[in-house]
DNA sequence: CATGAATGAGACTTCATTCAT
DNA sequence: AATGAATGAAGTCTCATTCAT
């Protein structure tokens, strides 16, 4: 009996998370407006009413879902960068690989990007948070890495502030391609990543191509 | 009197275009599902029923709108590239500037990109057409330019097929940034474009940095 | 040229009739409410607007159509009956055959019956006219025939007023069957008519009338 | 309190039936196409949305309504016929009275007939079911009765298969008259029924069968 | 007379939200 | 907490009717 209670209690504690997961799938598949709360409920294995126990409106459910799924996307990036030994080029390579993992391979990251593009206009608060919690940290991370490379003479000294965005642009753009063309976009992703790093480094290095 | 006749006829001929323009604005602003046909009608200065004189369903209206607005995005790109004199680097610079104009500055181009990302899943036909009519031509254009540069020895000989996508990625990514952050994204666009071209060229040139 | 004018004029004179014919087909096929004026127009080879040149409303079109198609259903019945020589039984047989022709074989007659049943509630005037112009004359015709048979001793003397309806009931009921089950109802129509006449004249009993 | 619980549950169980009843009234009054779901809802004391809790479309509501109201029209006919003592003539008289009750007096029976005639074309499945569940059983019932009468020598031996339809035709035709002319048709129904039975049993001829 | 573009009321249907149980 | 019946506002789409040409 109390086994059941325990089970019940555990279920109860997990309900919000299950609903958020279901909401992610549903919203990602059809978009905010076209998603019915009943779809979310069915996916979560509950009924419509239950959603309202935890989330007051559809909008709030969407916002909480985006927050819960975008949180932690960059959580271990710092330690990753810090832990890498080697030249700045190697560090950048590692960071870009990490980024590809989080923004392209990981469905969560990709779909968050879609939410920003597709629904951002109706959820400006969400965009602001995303900028603060994801864009800014990411940019400063790459920025620091570039500056370090400049300081050590491995990178050209004349890099400007926007260079950092150029460096990561192909990464996120591959995410966009996946969003548009599905899981099998007309891209050789491995070659794409190699070309990206190669082009970026040979453009960045103070003395490229062994000159 | 025949002025009136002309008036009627001219209105009739212009109606579909006016509706498509209104549809573009409305769909761009709220997304497909959240847009009410009444909004489109009001913007076009007609009533709901009038839309159905020209378009059988909301879906068809959306599709025709995307087609009409994506057509011609690349129309004069060929002549542009052909008309440019100078080194391959200069040609690429011109082409990228042209692309920035069409995919970033021009609201039409940007919003088409948003439609592909946000609604593509529900309009696969549209995505296929976009790929065929926009992506493929664009890629071969850039591709031809790169190959020409390789042939003349100005570009590195070891470029791979995906390099072409890397080259244009920052362009379209700036479009994405605008889509997310509005018309005033946290980017210095002029510096961004310069950094893009600089980074790309110095990565592409066989003997960069005057070496 | 005036050949064309003549053609035009002839066409013009025929237009209302063509529209009424088209209306008959359309209303018979889908019912009053479900029929679109555009269907009628298409069938008549004109446009919606033209219908309004001749008929002020959909209701009026329907009423006029029913009137034009129910008129003359009984027109030559009198002469038919008058022209028949022979016993009353033979005369009745002829009249019933005539009725089968008009109410069962003839699609017009059948569909008028359907209109009365299906739409009569919304067109009481039409029902009243139908009663006056079709039902009453038909009943008195059969009535007269029966009375004549009684007078000559060929028919039983104890027939009541309602007998006349009983006599024609199977005729119209076959029409109903056709309306319900289409042009191939589950009935052997020839045997049905024979059985009708036989039963009407002779009855079921082996030794009728207490003989 | 548990009274309230019961109240909710009982309502829930009764809702579909209430809606079907309301639908019957509404569709009978105006026909399928002209009936608005809002009319049905108002009659049932609910709102439009509630109808969709139980019936997915207007079509399905109509079909289910016809089914629910045509079911049981013939349910106790067998026992009735079986329970009647007496000559075949008496049995037939009883059966016809029963039929008059079900197809003429009972509004349900009459309106089902109207639905078949008026809407059958758009609901062929419904017509097929009606034929299978009502027409066929009715015909075999009357058929058996006639054959029994023939076997006992009370009925003529030369009856054909269609005779059975002729026998019941006036019954259903009276239903049709009521459908057309309302609850007060220009018929003396009592005399009509008597004349029907009398004529069916005895026929018109003073000296039938060539006697 | 004939056209057909335009209208707008109104139909069916959906779905976020509420609330008694 | 969880349910799901019920709501009603709002959306897409239809179509009888009008009217400038």
PDB file of N, CA, C and O (backbone and C1' of nucleotides) in Angstrom, chain D residues 12 15 46-50 53-54, chain F residues 3-11:
ATOM      1  N   UNK D  12     -24.512  13.099 -17.298  1.00  0.00           N
ATOM      2  CA  UNK D  12     -23.541  12.624 -18.274  1.00  0.00           C
ATOM      3  C   UNK D  12     -24.095  11.449 -19.082  1.00  0.00           C
ATOM      4  O   UNK D  12     -23.939  11.373 -20.294  1.00  0.00           O
ATOM      5  N   UNK D  15     -27.041  12.831 -21.357  1.00  0.00           N
ATOM      6  CA  UNK D  15     -26.754  13.862 -22.347  1.00  0.00           C
ATOM      7  C   UNK D  15     -26.890  13.396 -23.793  1.00  0.00           C
ATOM      8  O   UNK D  15     -27.640  13.990 -24.571  1.00  0.00           O
ATOM      9  N   UNK D  46     -28.129  22.695 -23.971  1.00  0.00           N
ATOM     10  CA  UNK D  46     -26.675  22.756 -23.820  1.00  0.00           C
ATOM     11  C   UNK D  46     -26.138  23.800 -24.804  1.00  0.00           C
ATOM     12  O   UNK D  46     -26.903  24.478 -25.469  1.00  0.00           O
ATOM     13  N   UNK D  47     -24.826  23.917 -24.880  1.00  0.00           N
ATOM     14  CA  UNK D  47     -24.246  24.831 -25.857  1.00  0.00           C
ATOM     15  C   UNK D  47     -23.664  24.022 -27.012  1.00  0.00           C
ATOM     16  O   UNK D  47     -23.464  22.812 -26.898  1.00  0.00           O
ATOM     17  N   UNK D  48     -23.403  24.747 -28.095  1.00  0.00           N
ATOM     18  CA  UNK D  48     -22.884  24.082 -29.292  1.00  0.00           C
ATOM     19  C   UNK D  48     -21.733  23.125 -28.990  1.00  0.00           C
ATOM     20  O   UNK D  48     -21.696  21.998 -29.463  1.00  0.00           O
ATOM     21  N   UNK D  49     -20.804  23.621 -28.203  1.00  0.00           N
ATOM     22  CA  UNK D  49     -19.619  22.822 -27.918  1.00  0.00           C
ATOM     23  C   UNK D  49     -19.944  21.467 -27.324  1.00  0.00           C
ATOM     24  O   UNK D  49     -19.265  20.472 -27.604  1.00  0.00           O
ATOM     25  N   UNK D  50     -20.958  21.421 -26.510  1.00  0.00           N
ATOM     26  CA  UNK D  50     -21.294  20.163 -25.848  1.00  0.00           C
ATOM     27  C   UNK D  50     -21.654  19.073 -26.846  1.00  0.00           C
ATOM     28  O   UNK D  50     -21.352  17.898 -26.636  1.00  0.00           O
ATOM     29  N   UNK D  53     -18.818  17.079 -27.817  1.00  0.00           N
ATOM     30  CA  UNK D  53     -18.269  16.142 -26.846  1.00  0.00           C
ATOM     31  C   UNK D  53     -18.741  14.727 -27.191  1.00  0.00           C
ATOM     32  O   UNK D  53     -18.024  13.763 -26.977  1.00  0.00           O
ATOM     33  N   UNK D  54     -19.923  14.660 -27.760  1.00  0.00           N
ATOM     34  CA  UNK D  54     -20.514  13.343 -27.994  1.00  0.00           C
ATOM     35  C   UNK D  54     -20.573  12.936 -29.463  1.00  0.00           C
ATOM     36  O   UNK D  54     -20.627  11.756 -29.785  1.00  0.00           O
TER      37      UNK D  54
ATOM     38  P    DT F   3      -5.491  12.543 -14.354  1.00  0.00           P
ATOM     39  O5'  DT F   3      -7.040  12.768 -14.537  1.00  0.00           O
ATOM     40  C5'  DT F   3      -7.944  11.886 -13.862  1.00  0.00           C
ATOM     41  C4'  DT F   3      -9.345  12.411 -13.998  1.00  0.00           C
ATOM     42  C3'  DT F   3      -9.781  12.695 -15.434  1.00  0.00           C
ATOM     43  O3'  DT F   3     -10.731  11.717 -15.798  1.00  0.00           O
ATOM     44  C1'  DT F   3     -10.534  14.359 -13.902  1.00  0.00           C
ATOM     45  P    DG F   4     -10.758  11.147 -17.296  1.00  0.00           P
ATOM     46  O5'  DG F   4     -11.981  11.973 -17.859  1.00  0.00           O
ATOM     47  C5'  DG F   4     -13.195  12.031 -17.113  1.00  0.00           C
ATOM     48  C4'  DG F   4     -14.009  13.205 -17.619  1.00  0.00           C
ATOM     49  C3'  DG F   4     -13.869  13.482 -19.123  1.00  0.00           C
ATOM     50  O3'  DG F   4     -15.087  14.041 -19.602  1.00  0.00           O
ATOM     51  C1'  DG F   4     -13.262  15.364 -17.971  1.00  0.00           C
ATOM     52  P    DA F   5     -16.146  13.114 -20.304  1.00  0.00           P
ATOM     53  O5'  DA F   5     -17.487  13.927 -20.023  1.00  0.00           O
ATOM     54  C5'  DA F   5     -18.022  13.960 -18.705  1.00  0.00           C
ATOM     55  C4'  DA F   5     -18.695  15.294 -18.435  1.00  0.00           C
ATOM     56  C3'  DA F   5     -19.513  15.854 -19.590  1.00  0.00           C
ATOM     57  O3'  DA F   5     -20.663  16.482 -19.035  1.00  0.00           O
ATOM     58  C1'  DA F   5     -17.799  17.394 -19.032  1.00  0.00           C
ATOM     59  P    DA F   6     -21.765  17.052 -20.027  1.00  0.00           P
ATOM     60  O5'  DA F   6     -21.378  18.579 -20.126  1.00  0.00           O
ATOM     61  C5'  DA F   6     -21.462  19.379 -18.959  1.00  0.00           C
ATOM     62  C4'  DA F   6     -20.923  20.762 -19.251  1.00  0.00           C
ATOM     63  C3'  DA F   6     -21.475  21.425 -20.507  1.00  0.00           C
ATOM     64  O3'  DA F   6     -22.296  22.519 -20.113  1.00  0.00           O
ATOM     65  C1'  DA F   6     -19.107  21.733 -20.303  1.00  0.00           C
ATOM     66  P    DT F   7     -22.964  23.443 -21.240  1.00  0.00           P
ATOM     67  O5'  DT F   7     -21.889  24.604 -21.431  1.00  0.00           O
ATOM     68  C5'  DT F   7     -21.422  25.292 -20.264  1.00  0.00           C
ATOM     69  C4'  DT F   7     -20.278  26.206 -20.630  1.00  0.00           C
ATOM     70  C3'  DT F   7     -20.592  27.182 -21.765  1.00  0.00           C
ATOM     71  O3'  DT F   7     -20.484  28.492 -21.258  1.00  0.00           O
ATOM     72  C1'  DT F   7     -18.451  26.196 -22.037  1.00  0.00           C
ATOM     73  P    DG F   8     -21.507  29.611 -21.677  1.00  0.00           P
ATOM     74  O5'  DG F   8     -20.626  30.420 -22.716  1.00  0.00           O
ATOM     75  C5'  DG F   8     -19.366  30.937 -22.293  1.00  0.00           C
ATOM     76  C4'  DG F   8     -18.532  31.267 -23.514  1.00  0.00           C
ATOM     77  C3'  DG F   8     -19.330  31.867 -24.694  1.00  0.00           C
ATOM     78  O3'  DG F   8     -18.485  32.779 -25.386  1.00  0.00           O
ATOM     79  C1'  DG F   8     -18.224  29.975 -25.429  1.00  0.00           C
ATOM     80  P    DA F   9     -18.859  34.275 -25.359  1.00  0.00           P
ATOM     81  O5'  DA F   9     -17.457  34.929 -25.741  1.00  0.00           O
ATOM     82  C5'  DA F   9     -16.285  34.515 -25.048  1.00  0.00           C
ATOM     83  C4'  DA F   9     -15.178  34.157 -26.034  1.00  0.00           C
ATOM     84  C3'  DA F   9     -15.119  35.047 -27.277  1.00  0.00           C
ATOM     85  O3'  DA F   9     -13.749  35.322 -27.544  1.00  0.00           O
ATOM     86  C1'  DA F   9     -15.289  32.786 -27.937  1.00  0.00           C
ATOM     87  P    DA F  10     -13.394  36.444 -28.584  1.00  0.00           P
ATOM     88  O5'  DA F  10     -12.788  35.576 -29.771  1.00  0.00           O
ATOM     89  C5'  DA F  10     -11.848  34.552 -29.468  1.00  0.00           C
ATOM     90  C4'  DA F  10     -11.653  33.673 -30.675  1.00  0.00           C
ATOM     91  C3'  DA F  10     -11.666  34.441 -32.009  1.00  0.00           C
ATOM     92  O3'  DA F  10     -10.666  33.922 -32.845  1.00  0.00           O
ATOM     93  C1'  DA F  10     -13.161  32.660 -32.093  1.00  0.00           C
ATOM     94  P    DG F  11     -10.028  34.828 -33.928  1.00  0.00           P
ATOM     95  O5'  DG F  11      -9.657  33.762 -35.051  1.00  0.00           O
ATOM     96  C5'  DG F  11      -9.067  32.522 -34.681  1.00  0.00           C
ATOM     97  C4'  DG F  11      -9.537  31.429 -35.613  1.00  0.00           C
ATOM     98  C3'  DG F  11      -9.676  31.896 -37.059  1.00  0.00           C
ATOM     99  O3'  DG F  11      -8.700  31.282 -37.898  1.00  0.00           O
ATOM    100  C1'  DG F  11     -11.597  30.647 -36.364  1.00  0.00           C
TER     101       DG F  11
END
